[in-house]
GROMACS .gro file of C-alpha atoms in nm:
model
  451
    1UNK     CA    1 -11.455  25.330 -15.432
    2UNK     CA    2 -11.736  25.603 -15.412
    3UNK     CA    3 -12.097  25.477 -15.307
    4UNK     CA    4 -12.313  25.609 -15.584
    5UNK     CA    5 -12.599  25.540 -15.347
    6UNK     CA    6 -12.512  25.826 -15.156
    7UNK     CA    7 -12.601  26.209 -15.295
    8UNK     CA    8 -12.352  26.488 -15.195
    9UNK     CA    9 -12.629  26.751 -15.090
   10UNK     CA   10 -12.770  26.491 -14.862
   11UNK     CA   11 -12.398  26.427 -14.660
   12UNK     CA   12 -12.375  26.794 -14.690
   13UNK     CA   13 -12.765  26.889 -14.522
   14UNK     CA   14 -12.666  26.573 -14.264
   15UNK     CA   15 -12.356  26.794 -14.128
   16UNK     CA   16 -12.525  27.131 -14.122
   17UNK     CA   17 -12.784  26.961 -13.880
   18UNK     CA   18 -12.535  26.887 -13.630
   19UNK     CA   19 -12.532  26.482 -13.777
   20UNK     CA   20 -12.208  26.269 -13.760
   21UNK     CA   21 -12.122  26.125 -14.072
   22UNK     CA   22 -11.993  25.727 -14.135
   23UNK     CA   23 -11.695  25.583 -14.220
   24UNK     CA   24 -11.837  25.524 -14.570
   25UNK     CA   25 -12.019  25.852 -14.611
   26UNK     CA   26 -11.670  26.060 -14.531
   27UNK     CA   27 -11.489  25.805 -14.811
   28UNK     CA   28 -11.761  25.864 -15.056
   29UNK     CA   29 -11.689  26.227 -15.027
   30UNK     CA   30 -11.316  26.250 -14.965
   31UNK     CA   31 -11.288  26.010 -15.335
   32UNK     CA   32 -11.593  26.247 -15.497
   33UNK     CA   33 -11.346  26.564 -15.404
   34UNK     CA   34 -11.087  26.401 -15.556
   35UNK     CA   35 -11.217  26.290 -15.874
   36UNK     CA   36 -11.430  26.577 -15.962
   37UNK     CA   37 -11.704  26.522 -15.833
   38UNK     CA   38 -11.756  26.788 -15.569
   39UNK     CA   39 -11.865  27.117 -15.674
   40UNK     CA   40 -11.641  27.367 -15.533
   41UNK     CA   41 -11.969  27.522 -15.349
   42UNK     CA   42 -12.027  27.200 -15.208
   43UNK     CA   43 -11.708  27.181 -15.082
   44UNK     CA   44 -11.714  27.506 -14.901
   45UNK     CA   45 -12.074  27.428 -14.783
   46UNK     CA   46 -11.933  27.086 -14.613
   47UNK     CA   47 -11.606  27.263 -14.466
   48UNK     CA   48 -11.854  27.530 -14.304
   49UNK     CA   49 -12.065  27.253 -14.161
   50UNK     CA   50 -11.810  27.083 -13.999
   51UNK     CA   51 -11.641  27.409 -13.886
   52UNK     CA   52 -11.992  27.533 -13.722
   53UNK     CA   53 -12.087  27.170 -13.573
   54UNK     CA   54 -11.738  27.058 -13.485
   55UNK     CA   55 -11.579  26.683 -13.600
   56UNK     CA   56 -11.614  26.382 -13.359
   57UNK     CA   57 -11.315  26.186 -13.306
   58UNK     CA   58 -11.480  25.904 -13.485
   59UNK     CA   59 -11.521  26.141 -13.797
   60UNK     CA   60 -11.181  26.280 -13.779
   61UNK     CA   61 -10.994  25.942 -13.792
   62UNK     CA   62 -11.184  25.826 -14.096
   63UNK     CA   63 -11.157  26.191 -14.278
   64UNK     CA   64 -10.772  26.178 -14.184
   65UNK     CA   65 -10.731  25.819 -14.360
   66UNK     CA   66 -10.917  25.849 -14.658
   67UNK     CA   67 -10.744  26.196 -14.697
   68UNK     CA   68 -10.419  26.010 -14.655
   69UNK     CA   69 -10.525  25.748 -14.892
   70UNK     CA   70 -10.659  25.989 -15.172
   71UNK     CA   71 -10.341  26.010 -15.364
   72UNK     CA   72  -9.982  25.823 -15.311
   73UNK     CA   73  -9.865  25.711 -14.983
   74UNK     CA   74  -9.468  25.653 -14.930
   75UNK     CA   75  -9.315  25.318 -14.953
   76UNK     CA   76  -9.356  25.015 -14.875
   77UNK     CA   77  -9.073  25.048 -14.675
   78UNK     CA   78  -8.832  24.730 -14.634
   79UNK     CA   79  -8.918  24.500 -14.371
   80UNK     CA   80  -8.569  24.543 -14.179
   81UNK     CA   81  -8.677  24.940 -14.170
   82UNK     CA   82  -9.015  24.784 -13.917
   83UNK     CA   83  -8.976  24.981 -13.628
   84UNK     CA   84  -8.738  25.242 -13.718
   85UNK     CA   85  -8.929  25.454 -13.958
   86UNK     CA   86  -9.004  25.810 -13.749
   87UNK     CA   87  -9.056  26.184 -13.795
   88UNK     CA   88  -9.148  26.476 -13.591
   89UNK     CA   89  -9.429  26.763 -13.700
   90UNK     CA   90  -9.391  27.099 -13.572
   91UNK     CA   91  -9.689  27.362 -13.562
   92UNK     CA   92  -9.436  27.708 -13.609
   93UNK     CA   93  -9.266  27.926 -13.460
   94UNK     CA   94  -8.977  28.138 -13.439
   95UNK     CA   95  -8.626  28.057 -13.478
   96UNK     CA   96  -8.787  27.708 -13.542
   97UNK     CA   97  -8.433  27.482 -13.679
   98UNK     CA   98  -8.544  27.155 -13.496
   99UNK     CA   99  -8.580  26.941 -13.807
  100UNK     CA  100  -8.256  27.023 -13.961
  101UNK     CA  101  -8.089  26.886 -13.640
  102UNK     CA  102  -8.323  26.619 -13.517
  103UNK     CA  103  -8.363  26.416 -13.846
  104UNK     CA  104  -7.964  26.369 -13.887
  105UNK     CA  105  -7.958  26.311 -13.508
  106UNK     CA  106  -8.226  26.033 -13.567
  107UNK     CA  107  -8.068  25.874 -13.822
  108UNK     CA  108  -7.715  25.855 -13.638
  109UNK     CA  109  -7.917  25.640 -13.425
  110UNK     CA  110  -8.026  25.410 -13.702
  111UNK     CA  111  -8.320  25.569 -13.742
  112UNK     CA  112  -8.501  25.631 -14.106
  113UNK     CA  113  -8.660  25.976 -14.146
  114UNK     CA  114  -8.861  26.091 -14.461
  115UNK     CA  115  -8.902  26.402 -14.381
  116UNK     CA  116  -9.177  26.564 -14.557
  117UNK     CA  117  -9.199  26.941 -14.500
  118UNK     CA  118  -9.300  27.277 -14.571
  119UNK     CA  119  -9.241  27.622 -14.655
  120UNK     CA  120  -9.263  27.981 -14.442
  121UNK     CA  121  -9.553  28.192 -14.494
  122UNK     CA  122  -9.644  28.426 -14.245
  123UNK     CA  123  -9.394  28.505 -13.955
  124UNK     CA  124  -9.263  28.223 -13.895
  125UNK     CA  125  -8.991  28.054 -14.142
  126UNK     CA  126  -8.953  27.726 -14.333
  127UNK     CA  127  -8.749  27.449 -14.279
  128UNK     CA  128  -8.736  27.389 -14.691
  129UNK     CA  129  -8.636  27.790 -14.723
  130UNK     CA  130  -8.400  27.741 -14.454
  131UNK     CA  131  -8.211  27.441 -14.682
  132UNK     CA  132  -8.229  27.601 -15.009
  133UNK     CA  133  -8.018  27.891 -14.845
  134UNK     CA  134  -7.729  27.560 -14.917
  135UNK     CA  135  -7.635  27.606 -15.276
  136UNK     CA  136  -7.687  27.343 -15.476
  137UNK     CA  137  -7.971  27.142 -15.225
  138UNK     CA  138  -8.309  27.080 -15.345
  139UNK     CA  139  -8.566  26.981 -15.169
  140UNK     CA  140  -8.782  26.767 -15.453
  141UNK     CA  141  -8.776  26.394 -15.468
  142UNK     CA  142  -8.942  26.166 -15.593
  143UNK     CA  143  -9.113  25.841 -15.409
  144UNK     CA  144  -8.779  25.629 -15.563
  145UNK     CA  145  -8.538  25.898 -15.451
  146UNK     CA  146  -8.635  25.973 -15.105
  147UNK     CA  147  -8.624  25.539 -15.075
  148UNK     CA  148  -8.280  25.604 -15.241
  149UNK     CA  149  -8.175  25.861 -14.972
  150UNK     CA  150  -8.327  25.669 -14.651
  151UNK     CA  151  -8.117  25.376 -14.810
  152UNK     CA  152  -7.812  25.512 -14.801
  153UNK     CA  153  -7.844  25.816 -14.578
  154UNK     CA  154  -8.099  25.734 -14.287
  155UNK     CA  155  -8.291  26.090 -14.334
  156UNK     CA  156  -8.460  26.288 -14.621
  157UNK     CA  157  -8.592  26.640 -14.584
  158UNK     CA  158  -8.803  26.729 -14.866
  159UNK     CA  159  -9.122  26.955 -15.007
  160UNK     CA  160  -9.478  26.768 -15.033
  161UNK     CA  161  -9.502  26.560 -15.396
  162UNK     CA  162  -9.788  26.654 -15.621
  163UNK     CA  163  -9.984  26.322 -15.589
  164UNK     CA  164  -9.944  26.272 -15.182
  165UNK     CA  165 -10.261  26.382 -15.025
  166UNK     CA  166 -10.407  26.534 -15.345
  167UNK     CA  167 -10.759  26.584 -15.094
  168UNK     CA  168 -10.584  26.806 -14.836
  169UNK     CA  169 -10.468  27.038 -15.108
  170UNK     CA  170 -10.820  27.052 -15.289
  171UNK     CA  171 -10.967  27.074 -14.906
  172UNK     CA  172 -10.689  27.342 -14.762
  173UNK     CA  173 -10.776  27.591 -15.118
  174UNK     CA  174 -11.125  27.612 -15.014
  175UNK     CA  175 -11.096  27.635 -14.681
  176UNK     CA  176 -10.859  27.956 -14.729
  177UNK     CA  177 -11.096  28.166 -14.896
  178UNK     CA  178 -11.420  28.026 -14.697
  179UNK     CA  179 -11.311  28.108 -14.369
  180UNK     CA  180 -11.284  27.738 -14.197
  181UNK     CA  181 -10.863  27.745 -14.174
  182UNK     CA  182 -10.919  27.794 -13.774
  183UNK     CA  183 -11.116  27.458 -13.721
  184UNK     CA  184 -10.918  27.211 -13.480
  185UNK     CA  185 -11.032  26.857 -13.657
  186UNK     CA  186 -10.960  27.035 -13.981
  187UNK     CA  187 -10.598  27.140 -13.894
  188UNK     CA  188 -10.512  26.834 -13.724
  189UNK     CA  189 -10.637  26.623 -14.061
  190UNK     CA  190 -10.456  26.792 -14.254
  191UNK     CA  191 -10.123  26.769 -14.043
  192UNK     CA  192 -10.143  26.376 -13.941
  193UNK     CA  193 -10.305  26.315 -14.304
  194UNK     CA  194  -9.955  26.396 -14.446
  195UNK     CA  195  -9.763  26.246 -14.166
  196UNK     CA  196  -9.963  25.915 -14.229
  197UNK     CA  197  -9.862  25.911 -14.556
  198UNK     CA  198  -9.543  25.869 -14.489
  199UNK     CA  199  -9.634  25.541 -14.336
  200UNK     CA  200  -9.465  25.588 -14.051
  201UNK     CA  201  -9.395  25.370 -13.749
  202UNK     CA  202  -9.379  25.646 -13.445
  203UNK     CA  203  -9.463  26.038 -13.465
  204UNK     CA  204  -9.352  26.354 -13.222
  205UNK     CA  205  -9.558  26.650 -13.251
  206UNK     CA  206  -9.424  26.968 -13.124
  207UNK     CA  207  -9.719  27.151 -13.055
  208UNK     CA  208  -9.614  27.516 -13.000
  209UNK     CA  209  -9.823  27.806 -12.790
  210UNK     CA  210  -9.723  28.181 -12.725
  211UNK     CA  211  -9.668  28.509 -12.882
  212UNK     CA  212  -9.405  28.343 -13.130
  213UNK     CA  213  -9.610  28.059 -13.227
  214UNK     CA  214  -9.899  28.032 -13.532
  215UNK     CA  215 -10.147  27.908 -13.193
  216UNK     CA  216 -10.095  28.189 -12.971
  217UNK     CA  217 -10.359  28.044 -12.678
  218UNK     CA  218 -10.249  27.748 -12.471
  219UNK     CA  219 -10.559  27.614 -12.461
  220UNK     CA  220 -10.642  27.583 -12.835
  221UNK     CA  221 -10.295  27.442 -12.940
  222UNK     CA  222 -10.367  27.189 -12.626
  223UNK     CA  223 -10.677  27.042 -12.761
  224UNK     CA  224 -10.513  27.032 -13.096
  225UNK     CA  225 -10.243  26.844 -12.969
  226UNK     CA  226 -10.498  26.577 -12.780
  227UNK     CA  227 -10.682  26.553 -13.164
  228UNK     CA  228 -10.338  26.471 -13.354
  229UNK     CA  229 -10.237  26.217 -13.113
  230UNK     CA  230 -10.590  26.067 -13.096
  231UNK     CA  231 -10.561  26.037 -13.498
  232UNK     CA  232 -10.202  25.957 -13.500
  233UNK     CA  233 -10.282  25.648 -13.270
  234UNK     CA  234 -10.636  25.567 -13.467
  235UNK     CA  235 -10.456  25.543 -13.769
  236UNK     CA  236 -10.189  25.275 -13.605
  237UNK     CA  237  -9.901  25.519 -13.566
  238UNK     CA  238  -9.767  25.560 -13.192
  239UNK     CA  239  -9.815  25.943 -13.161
  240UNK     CA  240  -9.670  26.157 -12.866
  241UNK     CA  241  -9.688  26.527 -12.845
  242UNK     CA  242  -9.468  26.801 -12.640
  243UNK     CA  243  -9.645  27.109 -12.521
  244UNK     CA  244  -9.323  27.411 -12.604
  245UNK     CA  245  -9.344  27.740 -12.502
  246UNK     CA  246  -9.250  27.973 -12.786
  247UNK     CA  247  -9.285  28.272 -12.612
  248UNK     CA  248  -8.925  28.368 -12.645
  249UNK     CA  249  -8.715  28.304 -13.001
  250UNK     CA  250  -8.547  27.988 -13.006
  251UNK     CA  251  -8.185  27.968 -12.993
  252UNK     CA  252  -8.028  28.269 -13.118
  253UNK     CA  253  -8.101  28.316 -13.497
  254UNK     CA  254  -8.380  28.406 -13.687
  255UNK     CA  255  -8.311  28.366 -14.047
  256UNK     CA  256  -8.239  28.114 -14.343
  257UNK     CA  257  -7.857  28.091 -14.370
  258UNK     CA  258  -7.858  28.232 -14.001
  259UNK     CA  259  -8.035  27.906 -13.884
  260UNK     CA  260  -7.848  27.673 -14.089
  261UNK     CA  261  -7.532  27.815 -13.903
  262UNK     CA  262  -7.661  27.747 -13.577
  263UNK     CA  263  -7.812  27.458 -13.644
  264UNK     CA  264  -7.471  27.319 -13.778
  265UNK     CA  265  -7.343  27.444 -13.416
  266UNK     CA  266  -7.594  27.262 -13.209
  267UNK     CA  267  -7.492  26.889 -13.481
  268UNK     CA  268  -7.147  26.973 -13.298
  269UNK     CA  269  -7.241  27.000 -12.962
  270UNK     CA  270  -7.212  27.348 -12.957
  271UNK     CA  271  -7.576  27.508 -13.002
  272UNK     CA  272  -7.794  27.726 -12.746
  273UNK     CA  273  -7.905  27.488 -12.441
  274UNK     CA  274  -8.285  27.552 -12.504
  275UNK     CA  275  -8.213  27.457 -12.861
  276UNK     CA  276  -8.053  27.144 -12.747
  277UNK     CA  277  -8.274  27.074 -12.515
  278UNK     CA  278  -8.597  27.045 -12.717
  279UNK     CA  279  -8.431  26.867 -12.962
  280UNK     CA  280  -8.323  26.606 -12.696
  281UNK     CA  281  -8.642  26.579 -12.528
  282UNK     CA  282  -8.846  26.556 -12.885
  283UNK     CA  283  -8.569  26.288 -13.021
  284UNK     CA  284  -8.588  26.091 -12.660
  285UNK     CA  285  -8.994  26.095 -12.688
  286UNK     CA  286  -8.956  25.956 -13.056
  287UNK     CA  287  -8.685  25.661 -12.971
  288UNK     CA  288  -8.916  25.541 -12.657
  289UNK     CA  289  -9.216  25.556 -12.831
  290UNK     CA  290  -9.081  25.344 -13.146
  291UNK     CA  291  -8.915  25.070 -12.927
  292UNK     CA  292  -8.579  25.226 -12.989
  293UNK     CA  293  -8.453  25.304 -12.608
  294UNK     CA  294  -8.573  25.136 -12.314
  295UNK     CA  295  -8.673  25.490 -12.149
  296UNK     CA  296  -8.696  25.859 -12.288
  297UNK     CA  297  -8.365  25.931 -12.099
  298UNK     CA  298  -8.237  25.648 -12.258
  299UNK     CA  299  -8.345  25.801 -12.599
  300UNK     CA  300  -8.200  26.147 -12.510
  301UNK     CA  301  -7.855  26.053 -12.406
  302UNK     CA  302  -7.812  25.831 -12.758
  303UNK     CA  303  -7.918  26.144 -12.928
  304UNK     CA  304  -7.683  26.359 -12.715
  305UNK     CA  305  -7.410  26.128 -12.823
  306UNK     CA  306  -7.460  26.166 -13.169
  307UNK     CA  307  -7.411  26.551 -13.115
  308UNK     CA  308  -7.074  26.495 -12.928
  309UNK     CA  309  -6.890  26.276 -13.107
  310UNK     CA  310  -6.988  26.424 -13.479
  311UNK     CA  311  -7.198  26.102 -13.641
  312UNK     CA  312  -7.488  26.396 -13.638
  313UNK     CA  313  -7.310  26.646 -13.816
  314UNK     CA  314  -7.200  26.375 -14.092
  315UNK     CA  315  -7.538  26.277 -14.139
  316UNK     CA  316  -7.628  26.595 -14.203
  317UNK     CA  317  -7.342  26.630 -14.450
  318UNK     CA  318  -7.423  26.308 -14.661
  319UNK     CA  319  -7.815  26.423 -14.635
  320UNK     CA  320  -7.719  26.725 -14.824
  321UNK     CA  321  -7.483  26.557 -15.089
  322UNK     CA  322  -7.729  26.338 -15.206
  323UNK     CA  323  -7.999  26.592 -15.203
  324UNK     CA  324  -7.790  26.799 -15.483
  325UNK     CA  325  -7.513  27.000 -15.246
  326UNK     CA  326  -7.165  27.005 -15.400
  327UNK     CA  327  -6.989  26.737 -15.210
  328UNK     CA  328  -6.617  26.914 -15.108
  329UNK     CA  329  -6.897  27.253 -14.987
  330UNK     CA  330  -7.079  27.058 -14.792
  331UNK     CA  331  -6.800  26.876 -14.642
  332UNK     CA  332  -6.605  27.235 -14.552
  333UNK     CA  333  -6.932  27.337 -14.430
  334UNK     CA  334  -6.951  27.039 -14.178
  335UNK     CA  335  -6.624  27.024 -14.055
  336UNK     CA  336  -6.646  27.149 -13.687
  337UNK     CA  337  -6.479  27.467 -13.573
  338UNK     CA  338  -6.520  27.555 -14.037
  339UNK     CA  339  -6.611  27.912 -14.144
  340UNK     CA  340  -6.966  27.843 -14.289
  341UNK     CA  341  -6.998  28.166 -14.404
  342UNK     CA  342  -6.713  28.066 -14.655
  343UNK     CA  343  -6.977  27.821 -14.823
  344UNK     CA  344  -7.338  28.023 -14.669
  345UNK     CA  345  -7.485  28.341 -14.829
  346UNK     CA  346  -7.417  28.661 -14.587
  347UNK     CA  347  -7.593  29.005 -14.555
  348UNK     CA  348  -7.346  29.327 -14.634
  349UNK     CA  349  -7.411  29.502 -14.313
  350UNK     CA  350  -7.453  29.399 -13.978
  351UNK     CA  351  -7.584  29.642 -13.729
  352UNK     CA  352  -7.633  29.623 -13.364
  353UNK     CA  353  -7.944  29.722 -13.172
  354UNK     CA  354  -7.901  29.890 -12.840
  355UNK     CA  355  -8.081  29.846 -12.511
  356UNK     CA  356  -8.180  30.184 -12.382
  357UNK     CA  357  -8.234  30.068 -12.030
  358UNK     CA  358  -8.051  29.886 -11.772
  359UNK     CA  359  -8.149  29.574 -11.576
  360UNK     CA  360  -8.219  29.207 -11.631
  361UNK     CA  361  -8.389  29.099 -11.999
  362UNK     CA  362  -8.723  28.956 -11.882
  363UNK     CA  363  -8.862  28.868 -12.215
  364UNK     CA  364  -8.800  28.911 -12.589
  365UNK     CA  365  -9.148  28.951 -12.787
  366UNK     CA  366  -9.152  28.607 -13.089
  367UNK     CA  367  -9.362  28.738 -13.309
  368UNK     CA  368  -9.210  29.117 -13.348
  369UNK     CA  369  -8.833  28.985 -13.372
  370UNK     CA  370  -8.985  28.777 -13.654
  371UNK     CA  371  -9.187  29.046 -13.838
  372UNK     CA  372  -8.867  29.219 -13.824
  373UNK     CA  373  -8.668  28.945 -14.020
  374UNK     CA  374  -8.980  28.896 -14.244
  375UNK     CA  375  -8.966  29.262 -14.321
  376UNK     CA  376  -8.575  29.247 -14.412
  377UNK     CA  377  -8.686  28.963 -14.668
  378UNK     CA  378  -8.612  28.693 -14.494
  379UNK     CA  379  -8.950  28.529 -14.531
  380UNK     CA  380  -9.296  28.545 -14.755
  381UNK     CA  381  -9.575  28.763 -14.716
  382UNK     CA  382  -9.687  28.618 -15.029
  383UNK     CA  383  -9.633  28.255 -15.139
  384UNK     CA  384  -9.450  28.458 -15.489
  385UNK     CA  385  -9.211  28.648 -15.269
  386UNK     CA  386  -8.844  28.579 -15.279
  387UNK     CA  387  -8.678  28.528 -15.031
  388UNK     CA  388  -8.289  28.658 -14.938
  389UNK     CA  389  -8.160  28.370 -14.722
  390UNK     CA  390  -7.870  28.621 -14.557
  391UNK     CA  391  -8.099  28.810 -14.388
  392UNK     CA  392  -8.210  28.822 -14.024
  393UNK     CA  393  -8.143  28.893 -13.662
  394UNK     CA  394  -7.899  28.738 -13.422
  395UNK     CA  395  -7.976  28.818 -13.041
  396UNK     CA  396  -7.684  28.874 -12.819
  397UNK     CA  397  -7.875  28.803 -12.500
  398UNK     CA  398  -8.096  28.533 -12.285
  399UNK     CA  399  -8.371  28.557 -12.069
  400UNK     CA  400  -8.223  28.672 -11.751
  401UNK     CA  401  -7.909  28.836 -11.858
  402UNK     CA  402  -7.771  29.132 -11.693
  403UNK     CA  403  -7.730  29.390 -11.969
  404UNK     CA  404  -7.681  29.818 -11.945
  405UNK     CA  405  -7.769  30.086 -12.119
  406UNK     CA  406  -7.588  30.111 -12.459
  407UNK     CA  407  -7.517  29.685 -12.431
  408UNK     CA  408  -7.569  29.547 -12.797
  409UNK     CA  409  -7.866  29.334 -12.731
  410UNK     CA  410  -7.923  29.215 -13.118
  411UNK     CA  411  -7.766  29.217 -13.447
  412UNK     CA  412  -7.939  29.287 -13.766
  413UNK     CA  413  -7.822  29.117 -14.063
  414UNK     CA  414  -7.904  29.337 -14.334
  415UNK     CA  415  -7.828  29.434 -14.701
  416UNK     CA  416  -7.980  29.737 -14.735
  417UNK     CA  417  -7.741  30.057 -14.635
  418UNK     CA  418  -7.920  30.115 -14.320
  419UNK     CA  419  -8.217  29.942 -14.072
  420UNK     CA  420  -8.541  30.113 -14.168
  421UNK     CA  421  -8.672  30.327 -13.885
  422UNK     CA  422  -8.948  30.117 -13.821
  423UNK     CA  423  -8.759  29.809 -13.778
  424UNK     CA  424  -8.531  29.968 -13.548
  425UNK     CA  425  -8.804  30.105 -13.337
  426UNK     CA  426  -8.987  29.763 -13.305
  427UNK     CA  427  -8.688  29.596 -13.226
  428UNK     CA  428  -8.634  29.864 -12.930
  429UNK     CA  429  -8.968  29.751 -12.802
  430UNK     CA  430  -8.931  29.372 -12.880
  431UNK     CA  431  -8.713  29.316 -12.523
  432UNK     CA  432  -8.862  29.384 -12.195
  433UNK     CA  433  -8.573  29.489 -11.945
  434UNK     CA  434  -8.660  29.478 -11.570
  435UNK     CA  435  -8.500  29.613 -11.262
  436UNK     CA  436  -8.500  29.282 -11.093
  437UNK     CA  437  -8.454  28.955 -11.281
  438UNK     CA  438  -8.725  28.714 -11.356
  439UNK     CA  439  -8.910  28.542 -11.092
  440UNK     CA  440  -8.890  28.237 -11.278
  441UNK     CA  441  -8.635  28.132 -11.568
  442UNK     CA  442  -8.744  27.852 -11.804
  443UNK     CA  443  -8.481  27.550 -11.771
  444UNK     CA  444  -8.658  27.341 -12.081
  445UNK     CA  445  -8.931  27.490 -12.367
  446UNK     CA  446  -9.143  27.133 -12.248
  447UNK     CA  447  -9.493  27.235 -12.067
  448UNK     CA  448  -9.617  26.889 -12.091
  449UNK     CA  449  -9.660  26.531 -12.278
  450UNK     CA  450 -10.006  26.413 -12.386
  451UNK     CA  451  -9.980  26.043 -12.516
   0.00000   0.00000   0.00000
C-alpha cells in the first residue's frame, strides 16, 4: 500500500541529488505508477535520475520486487512442482532458437517451464514469431492455461499477459521516448522483474556480447549479467548466468520457419554442435543450480539424453498440441528423419551467395546476416510490421572451413523474383575469408559463469 506521507517530487529531487531511495520510498512509487498516480513527467524525471546517478544494488532489488509484485504473479504452483520450476532468459541475438529446444529438453527431465517470452524487434528475431510460423500455435494463455499446460506437458512458451508486471510496461513506454533504455539497473529490472513473476525456483541467463548481439561490448553485458544474478538471488531465486559469444550466427539458420526446422533437428540429436552445445551447457547450469543433478555435467548428459533418444522432440510435439497446433501436423512435423517443410511455410526461391575469394572463413559478421533476413521480411522494423515466417538465410559454412572461389557459402530464402542488390552486396561482405585459417577456433559459445 502507498505511503501517503511521502510526496512524489520529493523521491524524485532525492534521486536527482545522487540520494538512494528506501525500500518503502521505491514501493510508494512503483504502486503510485501503477495506480495513476505518477504524472507521466514525473515518471520520466525519476527514470532520468536514476539513469544519471546510477541504482545501488540495494535499490535495484526492491524496484525489481515491487515491479514484479505490481500486477499478477504466476501460480501458486503445486507443492510437488518445489524445486523443479525453471526457465532461462536470453538478452538476443542472432540465429537465437535456444528456448524452443531447451524448454522441451527441460521438461523431458521432469522439469516445469513457463516460459514467458517475447517478440523480435530490431535485428534480432523472436522466439514467439519463430512459433507462430507453426500453423495453428498461439502463444496467449492465460494464468489457468499455462497451469493446464505445465500439468500435463512440463513446458509452456508463451507472450507476456496484460496484468503481469503492469509497472515495467508503464516504466519501459517512458523510458523509450526519454532516452533512459541504455541504463544497466533499469534493463536488468525489467528482465528479472518478469522472470520473478513467474515464481520460479532456479534461473539461467544467457547474457550475449558481440557484433550479433543487442550488447555489443563485453564489458557492459558483463556487469549486466553480475546485476541480474545479484537480483535474481535477492529476490530468492538461484540465478546463474553464461557469458556467449555471439559474434558469429548461431547454428545455421536465420529465420522463423528456418529456425523451427533446425531447432526440430537439434530435439533429434541432429543440430549444429555450437547449437547443441549452448543448449547443453545452459540446461546443465539450470539442473545443478535447482538441485536437479548432482554436478553441471551431470545436468548436461540428462539433457543430452533427452535429445538422443526422442523424449525432447515429443515434448516439443505435445507443447505445441495443446498450445492450438493441429495434432496429426504436429506429429508429422516431429517425427525424425519427416519433411517439415510438408507442414512449415517455405520461400519460392532459394538463391545461393558466392564467395569471391579463396581460403579459410575466419568470421561471418551477426548483425549484417541478420539485417539481411530483416530486410527480406523476416523480422520487424516496426512493432506493426508483418512478418513472412519463410524467409531467411541458411549458411553453408563454419568458422574455419576451407571454401574456393565460386563455393556457395549461403542460401537466401526468398520470395521475391530476385535478391535485391543491396542484400547481395552485404552478404558478399558479411564473411571474412583468410589465406590461413584462424588462429583460434571457438569449441563452445561459453566465455564464463558468474554465480
Amino acid at each position: 500500500m502507498a505511503n501517503a506521507s511521502l510526496r512524489i517530487p520529493d523521491l524524485i529531487i532525492k534521486k536527482r541529488n545522487g540520494g538512494v531511495l528506501t525500500p518503502e520510498e521505491i514501493n510508494h512509487f512503483v504502486t503510485e505508477v501503477v495506480n495513476g498516480g505518477v504524472q507521466e513527467c514525473q515518471l520520466g524525471a525519476m527514470l532520468m535520475a536514476m539513469y544519471l546517478n546510477g541504482l545501488a544494488d540495494e535499490e535495484t532489488v526492491p524496484l525489481t520486487r515491487a515491479m514484479m509484485k505490481s500486477g499478477d504473479v504466476l501460480g501458486p504452483w503445486p507443492q510437488e512442482w518445489s524445486g523443479k520450476v525453471v526457465d532461462k532468459h536470453s538478452t538476443g541475438g542472432v540465429g537465437d532458437k535456444i528456448s524452443l529446444i531447451l524448454a522441451p529438453a527441460l521438461a523431458a527431465c521432469g522439469m516445469k517451464v513457463p516460459m514467458v517470452s517475447g517478440r523480435g524487434l530490431g535485428h534480432t528475431g523472436g522466439t514467439l514469431d519463430k512459433l507462430e510460423s507453426i500453423e495453428g500455435v498461439s502463444v496467449s494463455a492465460s494464468k489457468d492455461k499455462m497451469q493446464q499446460i505445465l500439468t500435463e506437458v512440463g513446458c509452456c512458451i508463451v507472450g507476456q499477459t496484460e496484468k503481469l508486471v503492469p509497472a515495467d510496461k508503464k516504466m519501459y513506454a517512458i523510458r523509450d521516448v526519454t532516452g533512459t533504455v541504455e541504463n544497466i539497473g533499469l534493463i536488468a529490472g525489467s528482465i528479472i522483474s518478469k522472470k520473478a513473476a513467474e515464481q520460479l525456483n532456479a534461473l539461467v541467463l544467457d547474457v550475449k556480447f558481440g557484433t550479433g548481439a543487442v550488447m555489443v561490448d563485453e564489458r557492459k553485458a558483463r556487469e549486466l549479467a553480475n546485476k541480474m544474478v545479484t537480483i535474481g538471488n535477492g529476490l530468492g531465486v538461484k540465478t546463474v548466468a553464461l557469458m556467449t559469444d555471439m559474434n558469429n550466427p548461431i547454428g545455421k539458420m536465420i529465420g522463423n520457419a528456418l529456425e523451427i526446422a533446425e531447432s526440430l533437428n537439434c530435439l533429434h540429436g541432429n543440430g549444429p554442435t555450437d547449437l547443441e552445445d549452448l543448449v547443453l551447457q545452459l540446461g546443465g547450469q539450470l539442473l545443478f543450480v535447482s538441485g536437479n543433478a548432482t554436478s553441471t555435467e551431470e545436468g548436461q548428459r540428462k539433457l543430452k539424453e533427452t535429445l538422443t533418444n526422442g523424449q525432447a522432440a515429443k515434448k516439443f510435439e505435445q507443447m505445441i498440441i495443446a498450445q492450438g497446433a493441429d495434432s496429426e501436423k504436429a506429429k508429422a512435423l516431429c517425427v525424425k528423419g519427416s519433411d517439415v517443410w510438408k507442414i512449415l511455410p517455405r520461400a519460392n526461391f532459394i538463391t545461393p551467395v558466392k564467395s569471391k575469394q579463396s581460403g579459410f572463413v575466419n568470421a561471418i559478421n551477426s548483425r549484417t546476416c541478420a539485417e539481411c533476413s530483416l530486410k527480406l521480411g523476416a523480422g520487424r522494423q516496426a512493432s506493426s510490421d508483418q512478418i513472412n515466417f519463410a524467409v531467411g538465410l541458411e549458411m553453408c559454412v563454419d568458422i574455419g572451413t576451407s571454401i574456393k572461389e565460386g563455393d556457395d557459402w549461403i542460401r537466401v530464402h526468398h520470395d521475391c523474383d530476385v535478391i535485391p542488390d543491396d542484400i547481395k552486396e552485404r552478404l558478399n561482405n558479411a564473411i571474412d575469408v583468410t589465406p590461413s585459417p584462424p588462429k583460434t577456433i571457438l569449441t563452445t559459445r561459453v566465455k564464463d559463469i558468474i554465480s
